[in-house]
Structures are given as C-alpha cells and as structure tokens.
Amino acid sequence: DGGITQSPKYLFRKEGQNVTLSCEQNLNHDAMYWYRQDPGQGLRLIYYSQIVNDFQKGDIAEGYSVSREKKESFPLTVTSAQKNPTAFYLCASSVHGIAGEQYFGPGTRLTVT
Amino acid sequence: AQKITQTQPGMFVQEKEAVTLDCTYDTSDPSYGLFWYKQPSSGEMIFLIYQGSYDQQNATEGRYSLNFQKARKSANLVISASQLGDSAMYFCAMTAAGNKLTFGGGTRVLVKP
C-alpha cells in the first residue's frame, strides 16, 4: 500500500539532545512537509521541500533542520536550540507542490524532559 | 497574507443528526483552494473535501458537503447523518497563489449516542 510512514510513534529525549524524526513516502510525491501541532491547536509549518536537494523554511523553522537527499525521505532534526520541542510532529506530501492536497503520516509525539 | 478562522472550539451533535462547522477565510488572491481535514484522537490527518475558488458547485464527498459562499468568504463543512466515528477534531485550511497551506485552529466535534 502507498502511504507515508513516520517512526517512531512516541519519542522521548533529554533536554539538550538533538533528535531526528523519520518520514518516508512511497507515493512518488515531489513535495514534502513538516508540521508541528501543540495541544488543542492547529498545524504550523516548519519546513517544506518541493524537490530533491531543495527545501524552504516555513513559519517556525528556528531550532529545526531538514534534508532532502532522496525523493522518498524527508527527515526532521529537532536541535537543542529549539526552546519548546515537546509537541506532535506531522509529515505530509503532495503531488502538485505546496498548493495541492496533502497526505499526512500518522505523526510522532516527541516529549523532551 | 491568507488567514483561516474557525470560531467554534467545540460542539456536541446527536447521532444521526447533521452538523455544520464554520470556517471563514481571508485572501486577496482570486485563485485559492479550501480544504477540510479530520483528525481523530489517534492523530493522523484525514483529507475530507476540497473546494476550488472557481468551482461553480459546492463540493460533496459522501456525507460531507462544503457550503461555499464566496461573497461572504465562508467555507462551512456540513456532515450529514452523524456517526459516533465522526467524533474528532476538524480543521479548515486554504492555499492561495501557490502559497503554503494555512490551517485554522480547529473545531472539536463530539457525537452523542
């Protein structure tokens, strides 16, 4: 089945550690995205990539980094510079670039203590 | 800049009744797209329905319909014959001029048996 996978579902880290969240898609989509969701709130865009080896900052990129070395993979690193990293992180992809319908992965819930 | 507003933080609906979720938007671009997503307690975002700004008819997908009132800049979601499985968070989102997808704050729906 085609889809987006994010692993792990739950992730726990100590403050001051970098952590990388995985996102893989087999939908052959060009564009991929990372969103952050805090409790009771909507999604905010962290980074997006419309093509391999290229990515742009979203609304809340500070303290995060990404790479897009392969079409199917778009890992997100939450660095120690991110002040409040505890959140729910969602990865998405789309066929027609940033203006198109996006398909979402199951999400990773990150807790930093 | 584009903006999405969902004014209903939460609502109850009786099973088998219809429910309308409000969404207003703001953009100066004549070409835009409107989306509704469902987020169950498990966290994944499920695409429900799409309406393009130039579409003449309101979009429908099964029990979901979008009441698109362009002059009022509203894109309300109507769920007919509510089911217990419809209990979830619902997000309205829009994109314009190839810009990023912007989400509203969401409405929590709880279906009562």
JSON list of C-alpha atoms in Angstrom, two decimals:
[
{"chain": "A", "resi": 1, "resn": "ASP", "atom": "CA", "xyz": [0.00, 0.00, 0.00]},
{"chain": "A", "resi": 2, "resn": "GLY", "atom": "CA", "xyz": [1.19, 3.52, -0.77]},
{"chain": "A", "resi": 3, "resn": "GLY", "atom": "CA", "xyz": [1.47, 5.97, 2.05]},
{"chain": "A", "resi": 4, "resn": "ILE", "atom": "CA", "xyz": [3.58, 7.94, 4.46]},
{"chain": "A", "resi": 5, "resn": "THR", "atom": "CA", "xyz": [5.34, 6.37, 7.40]},
{"chain": "A", "resi": 6, "resn": "GLN", "atom": "CA", "xyz": [6.69, 8.17, 10.42]},
{"chain": "A", "resi": 7, "resn": "SER", "atom": "CA", "xyz": [8.70, 6.48, 13.09]},
{"chain": "A", "resi": 8, "resn": "PRO", "atom": "CA", "xyz": [8.63, 6.13, 15.97]},
{"chain": "A", "resi": 9, "resn": "LYS", "atom": "CA", "xyz": [5.09, 6.92, 17.13]},
{"chain": "A", "resi": 10, "resn": "TYR", "atom": "CA", "xyz": [6.38, 8.12, 20.52]},
{"chain": "A", "resi": 11, "resn": "LEU", "atom": "CA", "xyz": [9.84, 9.53, 21.21]},
{"chain": "A", "resi": 12, "resn": "PHE", "atom": "CA", "xyz": [11.38, 10.62, 24.48]},
{"chain": "A", "resi": 13, "resn": "ARG", "atom": "CA", "xyz": [14.57, 12.63, 24.82]},
{"chain": "A", "resi": 14, "resn": "LYS", "atom": "CA", "xyz": [16.51, 14.53, 27.42]},
{"chain": "A", "resi": 15, "resn": "GLU", "atom": "CA", "xyz": [16.84, 18.29, 27.11]},
{"chain": "A", "resi": 16, "resn": "GLY", "atom": "CA", "xyz": [19.96, 19.32, 25.20]},
{"chain": "A", "resi": 17, "resn": "GLN", "atom": "CA", "xyz": [19.95, 16.36, 22.84]},
{"chain": "A", "resi": 18, "resn": "ASN", "atom": "CA", "xyz": [19.31, 16.57, 19.11]},
{"chain": "A", "resi": 19, "resn": "VAL", "atom": "CA", "xyz": [16.72, 14.14, 17.80]},
{"chain": "A", "resi": 20, "resn": "THR", "atom": "CA", "xyz": [15.83, 13.14, 14.24]},
{"chain": "A", "resi": 21, "resn": "LEU", "atom": "CA", "xyz": [12.29, 12.24, 13.21]},
{"chain": "A", "resi": 22, "resn": "SER", "atom": "CA", "xyz": [11.85, 9.96, 10.24]},
{"chain": "A", "resi": 23, "resn": "CYS", "atom": "CA", "xyz": [9.42, 10.49, 7.34]},
{"chain": "A", "resi": 24, "resn": "GLU", "atom": "CA", "xyz": [9.24, 8.18, 4.33]},
{"chain": "A", "resi": 25, "resn": "GLN", "atom": "CA", "xyz": [6.72, 8.17, 1.47]},
{"chain": "A", "resi": 26, "resn": "ASN", "atom": "CA", "xyz": [6.19, 5.74, -1.40]},
{"chain": "A", "resi": 27, "resn": "LEU", "atom": "CA", "xyz": [3.60, 7.85, -3.20]},
{"chain": "A", "resi": 28, "resn": "ASN", "atom": "CA", "xyz": [6.16, 9.28, -5.64]},
{"chain": "A", "resi": 29, "resn": "HIS", "atom": "CA", "xyz": [5.22, 12.78, -4.50]},
{"chain": "A", "resi": 30, "resn": "ASP", "atom": "CA", "xyz": [7.61, 15.61, -5.24]},
{"chain": "A", "resi": 31, "resn": "ALA", "atom": "CA", "xyz": [6.69, 17.84, -2.29]},
{"chain": "A", "resi": 32, "resn": "MET", "atom": "CA", "xyz": [7.06, 17.01, 1.39]},
{"chain": "A", "resi": 33, "resn": "TYR", "atom": "CA", "xyz": [6.31, 19.00, 4.55]},
{"chain": "A", "resi": 34, "resn": "TRP", "atom": "CA", "xyz": [6.83, 19.03, 8.29]},
{"chain": "A", "resi": 35, "resn": "TYR", "atom": "CA", "xyz": [4.25, 20.48, 10.67]},
{"chain": "A", "resi": 36, "resn": "ARG", "atom": "CA", "xyz": [4.17, 20.98, 14.40]},
{"chain": "A", "resi": 37, "resn": "GLN", "atom": "CA", "xyz": [0.95, 20.71, 16.41]},
{"chain": "A", "resi": 38, "resn": "ASP", "atom": "CA", "xyz": [0.62, 21.80, 20.04]},
{"chain": "A", "resi": 39, "resn": "PRO", "atom": "CA", "xyz": [-2.29, 20.59, 22.20]},
{"chain": "A", "resi": 40, "resn": "GLY", "atom": "CA", "xyz": [-5.65, 21.98, 21.13]},
{"chain": "A", "resi": 41, "resn": "GLN", "atom": "CA", "xyz": [-4.16, 23.96, 18.27]},
{"chain": "A", "resi": 42, "resn": "GLY", "atom": "CA", "xyz": [-3.84, 23.83, 14.50]},
{"chain": "A", "resi": 43, "resn": "LEU", "atom": "CA", "xyz": [-0.81, 22.87, 12.45]},
{"chain": "A", "resi": 44, "resn": "ARG", "atom": "CA", "xyz": [2.12, 25.17, 11.86]},
{"chain": "A", "resi": 45, "resn": "LEU", "atom": "CA", "xyz": [4.55, 24.67, 9.00]},
{"chain": "A", "resi": 46, "resn": "ILE", "atom": "CA", "xyz": [8.18, 24.06, 9.97]},
{"chain": "A", "resi": 47, "resn": "TYR", "atom": "CA", "xyz": [9.90, 23.26, 6.66]},
{"chain": "A", "resi": 48, "resn": "TYR", "atom": "CA", "xyz": [8.89, 22.12, 3.20]},
{"chain": "A", "resi": 49, "resn": "SER", "atom": "CA", "xyz": [10.62, 20.72, 0.16]},
{"chain": "A", "resi": 50, "resn": "GLN", "atom": "CA", "xyz": [9.24, 20.81, -3.36]},
{"chain": "A", "resi": 51, "resn": "ILE", "atom": "CA", "xyz": [12.09, 18.91, -4.96]},
{"chain": "A", "resi": 52, "resn": "VAL", "atom": "CA", "xyz": [15.08, 16.79, -4.02]},
{"chain": "A", "resi": 53, "resn": "ASN", "atom": "CA", "xyz": [18.04, 18.72, -2.62]},
{"chain": "A", "resi": 54, "resn": "ASP", "atom": "CA", "xyz": [15.95, 21.84, -2.05]},
{"chain": "A", "resi": 55, "resn": "PHE", "atom": "CA", "xyz": [13.88, 23.00, 0.92]},
{"chain": "A", "resi": 56, "resn": "GLN", "atom": "CA", "xyz": [12.43, 26.19, 2.37]},
{"chain": "A", "resi": 57, "resn": "LYS", "atom": "CA", "xyz": [11.69, 27.46, 5.84]},
{"chain": "A", "resi": 58, "resn": "GLY", "atom": "CA", "xyz": [8.11, 27.58, 6.98]},
{"chain": "A", "resi": 59, "resn": "ASP", "atom": "CA", "xyz": [6.63, 29.74, 9.72]},
{"chain": "A", "resi": 60, "resn": "ILE", "atom": "CA", "xyz": [8.51, 28.24, 12.67]},
{"chain": "A", "resi": 61, "resn": "ALA", "atom": "CA", "xyz": [11.83, 26.91, 11.35]},
{"chain": "A", "resi": 62, "resn": "GLU", "atom": "CA", "xyz": [14.04, 28.13, 14.20]},
{"chain": "A", "resi": 63, "resn": "GLY", "atom": "CA", "xyz": [15.62, 25.26, 16.09]},
{"chain": "A", "resi": 64, "resn": "TYR", "atom": "CA", "xyz": [14.87, 22.72, 13.35]},
{"chain": "A", "resi": 65, "resn": "SER", "atom": "CA", "xyz": [16.79, 21.39, 10.36]},
{"chain": "A", "resi": 66, "resn": "VAL", "atom": "CA", "xyz": [15.91, 19.12, 7.44]},
{"chain": "A", "resi": 67, "resn": "SER", "atom": "CA", "xyz": [17.48, 17.35, 4.49]},
{"chain": "A", "resi": 68, "resn": "ARG", "atom": "CA", "xyz": [16.06, 16.02, 1.23]},
{"chain": "A", "resi": 69, "resn": "GLU", "atom": "CA", "xyz": [18.65, 13.74, -0.32]},
{"chain": "A", "resi": 70, "resn": "LYS", "atom": "CA", "xyz": [16.09, 11.30, -1.69]},
{"chain": "A", "resi": 71, "resn": "LYS", "atom": "CA", "xyz": [12.62, 11.88, -3.11]},
{"chain": "A", "resi": 72, "resn": "GLU", "atom": "CA", "xyz": [11.00, 9.48, -0.67]},
{"chain": "A", "resi": 73, "resn": "SER", "atom": "CA", "xyz": [12.66, 10.71, 2.52]},
{"chain": "A", "resi": 74, "resn": "PHE", "atom": "CA", "xyz": [12.47, 14.00, 4.44]},
{"chain": "A", "resi": 75, "resn": "PRO", "atom": "CA", "xyz": [13.94, 13.67, 7.96]},
{"chain": "A", "resi": 76, "resn": "LEU", "atom": "CA", "xyz": [13.49, 16.44, 10.52]},
{"chain": "A", "resi": 77, "resn": "THR", "atom": "CA", "xyz": [16.08, 17.15, 13.21]},
{"chain": "A", "resi": 78, "resn": "VAL", "atom": "CA", "xyz": [14.91, 18.89, 16.35]},
{"chain": "A", "resi": 79, "resn": "THR", "atom": "CA", "xyz": [18.02, 20.58, 17.70]},
{"chain": "A", "resi": 80, "resn": "SER", "atom": "CA", "xyz": [18.85, 21.65, 21.23]},
{"chain": "A", "resi": 81, "resn": "ALA", "atom": "CA", "xyz": [18.24, 25.23, 20.08]},
{"chain": "A", "resi": 82, "resn": "GLN", "atom": "CA", "xyz": [14.50, 24.59, 19.88]},
{"chain": "A", "resi": 83, "resn": "LYS", "atom": "CA", "xyz": [13.13, 26.12, 23.08]},
{"chain": "A", "resi": 84, "resn": "ASN", "atom": "CA", "xyz": [9.93, 24.07, 23.39]},
{"chain": "A", "resi": 85, "resn": "PRO", "atom": "CA", "xyz": [10.40, 20.87, 21.40]},
{"chain": "A", "resi": 86, "resn": "THR", "atom": "CA", "xyz": [7.68, 18.82, 23.08]},
{"chain": "A", "resi": 87, "resn": "ALA", "atom": "CA", "xyz": [4.88, 18.56, 20.51]},
{"chain": "A", "resi": 88, "resn": "PHE", "atom": "CA", "xyz": [3.18, 16.35, 17.94]},
{"chain": "A", "resi": 89, "resn": "TYR", "atom": "CA", "xyz": [5.01, 16.34, 14.59]},
{"chain": "A", "resi": 90, "resn": "LEU", "atom": "CA", "xyz": [3.26, 15.54, 11.34]},
{"chain": "A", "resi": 91, "resn": "CYS", "atom": "CA", "xyz": [4.86, 14.86, 7.99]},
{"chain": "A", "resi": 92, "resn": "ALA", "atom": "CA", "xyz": [2.94, 15.29, 4.74]},
{"chain": "A", "resi": 93, "resn": "SER", "atom": "CA", "xyz": [3.45, 15.03, 1.00]},
{"chain": "A", "resi": 94, "resn": "SER", "atom": "CA", "xyz": [1.67, 16.26, -2.11]},
{"chain": "A", "resi": 95, "resn": "VAL", "atom": "CA", "xyz": [1.73, 15.66, -5.84]},
{"chain": "A", "resi": 96, "resn": "HIS", "atom": "CA", "xyz": [1.41, 19.16, -7.17]},
{"chain": "A", "resi": 97, "resn": "GLY", "atom": "CA", "xyz": [3.56, 21.16, -4.87]},
{"chain": "A", "resi": 98, "resn": "ILE", "atom": "CA", "xyz": [2.63, 23.32, -1.98]},
{"chain": "A", "resi": 99, "resn": "ALA", "atom": "CA", "xyz": [-0.81, 24.37, -3.25]},
{"chain": "A", "resi": 100, "resn": "GLY", "atom": "CA", "xyz": [-2.14, 20.85, -3.62]},
{"chain": "A", "resi": 101, "resn": "GLU", "atom": "CA", "xyz": [-3.93, 18.37, -1.42]},
{"chain": "A", "resi": 102, "resn": "GLN", "atom": "CA", "xyz": [-1.57, 16.99, 1.19]},
{"chain": "A", "resi": 103, "resn": "TYR", "atom": "CA", "xyz": [-1.44, 13.44, 2.50]},
{"chain": "A", "resi": 104, "resn": "PHE", "atom": "CA", "xyz": [-0.34, 13.02, 6.09]},
{"chain": "A", "resi": 105, "resn": "GLY", "atom": "CA", "xyz": [1.61, 10.44, 8.02]},
{"chain": "A", "resi": 106, "resn": "PRO", "atom": "CA", "xyz": [0.49, 9.12, 11.42]},
{"chain": "A", "resi": 107, "resn": "GLY", "atom": "CA", "xyz": [2.68, 11.58, 13.34]},
{"chain": "A", "resi": 108, "resn": "THR", "atom": "CA", "xyz": [5.38, 11.37, 16.01]},
{"chain": "A", "resi": 109, "resn": "ARG", "atom": "CA", "xyz": [4.75, 12.58, 19.53]},
{"chain": "A", "resi": 110, "resn": "LEU", "atom": "CA", "xyz": [8.01, 13.97, 20.92]},
{"chain": "A", "resi": 111, "resn": "THR", "atom": "CA", "xyz": [8.47, 14.53, 24.64]},
{"chain": "A", "resi": 112, "resn": "VAL", "atom": "CA", "xyz": [11.59, 16.29, 25.88]},
{"chain": "A", "resi": 113, "resn": "THR", "atom": "CA", "xyz": [12.27, 16.43, 29.62]},
{"chain": "B", "resi": 1, "resn": "ALA", "atom": "CA", "xyz": [-1.35, 37.01, 3.53]},
{"chain": "B", "resi": 2, "resn": "GLN", "atom": "CA", "xyz": [-4.01, 34.38, 3.97]},
{"chain": "B", "resi": 3, "resn": "LYS", "atom": "CA", "xyz": [-5.95, 33.60, 7.11]},
{"chain": "B", "resi": 4, "resn": "ILE", "atom": "CA", "xyz": [-8.38, 30.92, 8.23]},
{"chain": "B", "resi": 5, "resn": "THR", "atom": "CA", "xyz": [-10.75, 31.33, 11.17]},
{"chain": "B", "resi": 6, "resn": "GLN", "atom": "CA", "xyz": [-12.75, 28.64, 12.92]},
{"chain": "B", "resi": 7, "resn": "THR", "atom": "CA", "xyz": [-14.83, 30.23, 15.66]},
{"chain": "B", "resi": 8, "resn": "GLN", "atom": "CA", "xyz": [-16.31, 27.09, 17.22]},
{"chain": "B", "resi": 9, "resn": "PRO", "atom": "CA", "xyz": [-13.80, 25.47, 19.59]},
{"chain": "B", "resi": 10, "resn": "GLY", "atom": "CA", "xyz": [-16.11, 22.53, 20.28]},
{"chain": "B", "resi": 11, "resn": "MET", "atom": "CA", "xyz": [-19.61, 21.24, 19.72]},
{"chain": "B", "resi": 12, "resn": "PHE", "atom": "CA", "xyz": [-21.89, 18.34, 20.53]},
{"chain": "B", "resi": 13, "resn": "VAL", "atom": "CA", "xyz": [-24.14, 16.68, 17.99]},
{"chain": "B", "resi": 14, "resn": "GLN", "atom": "CA", "xyz": [-26.69, 13.92, 18.39]},
{"chain": "B", "resi": 15, "resn": "GLU", "atom": "CA", "xyz": [-26.05, 10.74, 16.44]},
{"chain": "B", "resi": 16, "resn": "LYS", "atom": "CA", "xyz": [-27.84, 10.70, 13.06]},
{"chain": "B", "resi": 17, "resn": "GLU", "atom": "CA", "xyz": [-28.26, 14.48, 13.02]},
{"chain": "B", "resi": 18, "resn": "ALA", "atom": "CA", "xyz": [-26.45, 16.91, 10.73]},
{"chain": "B", "resi": 19, "resn": "VAL", "atom": "CA", "xyz": [-23.78, 19.31, 11.96]},
{"chain": "B", "resi": 20, "resn": "THR", "atom": "CA", "xyz": [-22.29, 22.42, 10.38]},
{"chain": "B", "resi": 21, "resn": "LEU", "atom": "CA", "xyz": [-18.73, 23.50, 11.15]},
{"chain": "B", "resi": 22, "resn": "ASP", "atom": "CA", "xyz": [-17.94, 27.13, 10.42]},
{"chain": "B", "resi": 23, "resn": "CYS", "atom": "CA", "xyz": [-14.91, 28.36, 8.51]},
{"chain": "B", "resi": 24, "resn": "THR", "atom": "CA", "xyz": [-14.16, 31.84, 7.22]},
{"chain": "B", "resi": 25, "resn": "TYR", "atom": "CA", "xyz": [-11.13, 32.79, 5.21]},
{"chain": "B", "resi": 26, "resn": "ASP", "atom": "CA", "xyz": [-9.33, 35.86, 4.03]},
{"chain": "B", "resi": 27, "resn": "THR", "atom": "CA", "xyz": [-7.16, 36.26, 0.97]},
{"chain": "B", "resi": 28, "resn": "SER", "atom": "CA", "xyz": [-6.71, 38.90, -1.71]},
{"chain": "B", "resi": 29, "resn": "ASP", "atom": "CA", "xyz": [-5.88, 36.32, -4.36]},
{"chain": "B", "resi": 30, "resn": "PRO", "atom": "CA", "xyz": [-8.75, 35.36, -6.72]},
{"chain": "B", "resi": 31, "resn": "SER", "atom": "CA", "xyz": [-7.39, 31.83, -7.11]},
{"chain": "B", "resi": 32, "resn": "TYR", "atom": "CA", "xyz": [-7.38, 29.69, -4.00]},
{"chain": "B", "resi": 33, "resn": "GLY", "atom": "CA", "xyz": [-8.27, 26.27, -2.65]},
{"chain": "B", "resi": 34, "resn": "LEU", "atom": "CA", "xyz": [-10.14, 25.32, 0.50]},
{"chain": "B", "resi": 35, "resn": "PHE", "atom": "CA", "xyz": [-9.71, 22.01, 2.33]},
{"chain": "B", "resi": 36, "resn": "TRP", "atom": "CA", "xyz": [-11.24, 20.21, 5.30]},
{"chain": "B", "resi": 37, "resn": "TYR", "atom": "CA", "xyz": [-9.32, 17.62, 7.29]},
{"chain": "B", "resi": 38, "resn": "LYS", "atom": "CA", "xyz": [-10.42, 15.32, 10.12]},
{"chain": "B", "resi": 39, "resn": "GLN", "atom": "CA", "xyz": [-8.09, 14.45, 12.96]},
{"chain": "B", "resi": 40, "resn": "PRO", "atom": "CA", "xyz": [-9.23, 11.54, 15.18]},
{"chain": "B", "resi": 41, "resn": "SER", "atom": "CA", "xyz": [-7.70, 11.03, 18.63]},
{"chain": "B", "resi": 42, "resn": "SER", "atom": "CA", "xyz": [-5.02, 8.81, 17.05]},
{"chain": "B", "resi": 43, "resn": "GLY", "atom": "CA", "xyz": [-3.54, 11.95, 15.48]},
{"chain": "B", "resi": 44, "resn": "GLU", "atom": "CA", "xyz": [-3.44, 11.35, 11.76]},
{"chain": "B", "resi": 45, "resn": "MET", "atom": "CA", "xyz": [-4.91, 13.99, 9.45]},
{"chain": "B", "resi": 46, "resn": "ILE", "atom": "CA", "xyz": [-7.52, 12.64, 7.04]},
{"chain": "B", "resi": 47, "resn": "PHE", "atom": "CA", "xyz": [-8.44, 14.66, 3.95]},
{"chain": "B", "resi": 48, "resn": "LEU", "atom": "CA", "xyz": [-12.21, 15.07, 3.61]},
{"chain": "B", "resi": 49, "resn": "ILE", "atom": "CA", "xyz": [-13.11, 17.53, 0.89]},
{"chain": "B", "resi": 50, "resn": "TYR", "atom": "CA", "xyz": [-11.74, 20.23, -1.43]},
{"chain": "B", "resi": 51, "resn": "GLN", "atom": "CA", "xyz": [-13.29, 23.34, -2.99]},
{"chain": "B", "resi": 52, "resn": "GLY", "atom": "CA", "xyz": [-11.58, 25.49, -5.61]},
{"chain": "B", "resi": 53, "resn": "SER", "atom": "CA", "xyz": [-12.37, 29.19, -5.78]},
{"chain": "B", "resi": 54, "resn": "TYR", "atom": "CA", "xyz": [-13.57, 28.89, -9.36]},
{"chain": "B", "resi": 55, "resn": "ASP", "atom": "CA", "xyz": [-15.71, 25.83, -8.81]},
{"chain": "B", "resi": 56, "resn": "GLN", "atom": "CA", "xyz": [-19.32, 26.65, -9.66]},
{"chain": "B", "resi": 57, "resn": "GLN", "atom": "CA", "xyz": [-20.87, 23.98, -7.48]},
{"chain": "B", "resi": 58, "resn": "ASN", "atom": "CA", "xyz": [-20.40, 23.13, -3.84]},
{"chain": "B", "resi": 59, "resn": "ALA", "atom": "CA", "xyz": [-18.15, 20.13, -3.30]},
{"chain": "B", "resi": 60, "resn": "THR", "atom": "CA", "xyz": [-19.63, 16.92, -1.91]},
{"chain": "B", "resi": 61, "resn": "GLU", "atom": "CA", "xyz": [-18.00, 13.67, -0.79]},
{"chain": "B", "resi": 62, "resn": "GLY", "atom": "CA", "xyz": [-20.38, 11.11, 0.64]},
{"chain": "B", "resi": 63, "resn": "ARG", "atom": "CA", "xyz": [-21.78, 12.50, 3.90]},
{"chain": "B", "resi": 64, "resn": "TYR", "atom": "CA", "xyz": [-19.55, 15.60, 3.67]},
{"chain": "B", "resi": 65, "resn": "SER", "atom": "CA", "xyz": [-20.52, 18.72, 1.78]},
{"chain": "B", "resi": 66, "resn": "LEU", "atom": "CA", "xyz": [-18.91, 22.13, 1.66]},
{"chain": "B", "resi": 67, "resn": "ASN", "atom": "CA", "xyz": [-21.20, 25.15, 1.77]},
{"chain": "B", "resi": 68, "resn": "PHE", "atom": "CA", "xyz": [-19.11, 27.62, -0.22]},
{"chain": "B", "resi": 69, "resn": "GLN", "atom": "CA", "xyz": [-20.26, 31.24, -0.03]},
{"chain": "B", "resi": 70, "resn": "LYS", "atom": "CA", "xyz": [-17.66, 33.21, -1.92]},
{"chain": "B", "resi": 71, "resn": "ALA", "atom": "CA", "xyz": [-19.03, 36.69, -1.25]},
{"chain": "B", "resi": 72, "resn": "ARG", "atom": "CA", "xyz": [-19.06, 36.01, 2.48]},
{"chain": "B", "resi": 73, "resn": "LYS", "atom": "CA", "xyz": [-15.67, 34.23, 2.32]},
{"chain": "B", "resi": 74, "resn": "SER", "atom": "CA", "xyz": [-17.03, 31.23, 4.13]},
{"chain": "B", "resi": 75, "resn": "ALA", "atom": "CA", "xyz": [-16.49, 27.51, 3.54]},
{"chain": "B", "resi": 76, "resn": "ASN", "atom": "CA", "xyz": [-18.58, 25.65, 6.09]},
{"chain": "B", "resi": 77, "resn": "LEU", "atom": "CA", "xyz": [-18.43, 21.87, 6.33]},
{"chain": "B", "resi": 78, "resn": "VAL", "atom": "CA", "xyz": [-21.70, 20.00, 6.68]},
{"chain": "B", "resi": 79, "resn": "ILE", "atom": "CA", "xyz": [-21.66, 16.43, 7.99]},
{"chain": "B", "resi": 80, "resn": "SER", "atom": "CA", "xyz": [-24.97, 14.70, 7.45]},
{"chain": "B", "resi": 81, "resn": "ALA", "atom": "CA", "xyz": [-26.29, 11.77, 9.49]},
{"chain": "B", "resi": 82, "resn": "SER", "atom": "CA", "xyz": [-23.56, 11.98, 12.14]},
{"chain": "B", "resi": 83, "resn": "GLN", "atom": "CA", "xyz": [-21.97, 8.75, 13.33]},
{"chain": "B", "resi": 84, "resn": "LEU", "atom": "CA", "xyz": [-20.06, 8.01, 16.54]},
{"chain": "B", "resi": 85, "resn": "GLY", "atom": "CA", "xyz": [-16.91, 7.68, 14.42]},
{"chain": "B", "resi": 86, "resn": "ASP", "atom": "CA", "xyz": [-17.24, 11.31, 13.37]},
{"chain": "B", "resi": 87, "resn": "SER", "atom": "CA", "xyz": [-16.07, 12.41, 16.82]},
{"chain": "B", "resi": 88, "resn": "ALA", "atom": "CA", "xyz": [-12.77, 14.15, 16.10]},
{"chain": "B", "resi": 89, "resn": "MET", "atom": "CA", "xyz": [-11.07, 17.49, 15.53]},
{"chain": "B", "resi": 90, "resn": "TYR", "atom": "CA", "xyz": [-11.87, 19.14, 12.20]},
{"chain": "B", "resi": 91, "resn": "PHE", "atom": "CA", "xyz": [-9.56, 21.61, 10.50]},
{"chain": "B", "resi": 92, "resn": "CYS", "atom": "CA", "xyz": [-10.29, 24.01, 7.70]},
{"chain": "B", "resi": 93, "resn": "ALA", "atom": "CA", "xyz": [-7.30, 25.00, 5.54]},
{"chain": "B", "resi": 94, "resn": "MET", "atom": "CA", "xyz": [-6.59, 27.09, 2.49]},
{"chain": "B", "resi": 95, "resn": "THR", "atom": "CA", "xyz": [-3.90, 27.76, -0.06]},
{"chain": "B", "resi": 96, "resn": "ALA", "atom": "CA", "xyz": [-3.64, 30.67, -2.48]},
{"chain": "B", "resi": 97, "resn": "ALA", "atom": "CA", "xyz": [-1.30, 31.74, -5.28]},
{"chain": "B", "resi": 98, "resn": "GLY", "atom": "CA", "xyz": [0.92, 28.70, -4.83]},
{"chain": "B", "resi": 99, "resn": "ASN", "atom": "CA", "xyz": [1.42, 29.66, -1.22]},
{"chain": "B", "resi": 100, "resn": "LYS", "atom": "CA", "xyz": [1.61, 27.28, 1.68]},
{"chain": "B", "resi": 101, "resn": "LEU", "atom": "CA", "xyz": [-1.37, 25.54, 3.24]},
{"chain": "B", "resi": 102, "resn": "THR", "atom": "CA", "xyz": [-2.68, 27.57, 6.19]},
{"chain": "B", "resi": 103, "resn": "PHE", "atom": "CA", "xyz": [-4.76, 25.83, 8.86]},
{"chain": "B", "resi": 104, "resn": "GLY", "atom": "CA", "xyz": [-7.45, 27.15, 11.18]},
{"chain": "B", "resi": 105, "resn": "GLY", "atom": "CA", "xyz": [-7.44, 26.42, 14.88]},
{"chain": "B", "resi": 106, "resn": "GLY", "atom": "CA", "xyz": [-9.86, 23.52, 14.57]},
{"chain": "B", "resi": 107, "resn": "THR", "atom": "CA", "xyz": [-13.28, 22.52, 15.95]},
{"chain": "B", "resi": 108, "resn": "ARG", "atom": "CA", "xyz": [-13.74, 19.52, 18.21]},
{"chain": "B", "resi": 109, "resn": "VAL", "atom": "CA", "xyz": [-16.90, 17.52, 17.46]},
{"chain": "B", "resi": 110, "resn": "LEU", "atom": "CA", "xyz": [-18.34, 15.01, 19.90]},
{"chain": "B", "resi": 111, "resn": "VAL", "atom": "CA", "xyz": [-21.17, 12.82, 18.64]},
{"chain": "B", "resi": 112, "resn": "LYS", "atom": "CA", "xyz": [-23.57, 11.67, 21.36]},
{"chain": "B", "resi": 113, "resn": "PRO", "atom": "CA", "xyz": [-25.37, 8.32, 21.08]}
]
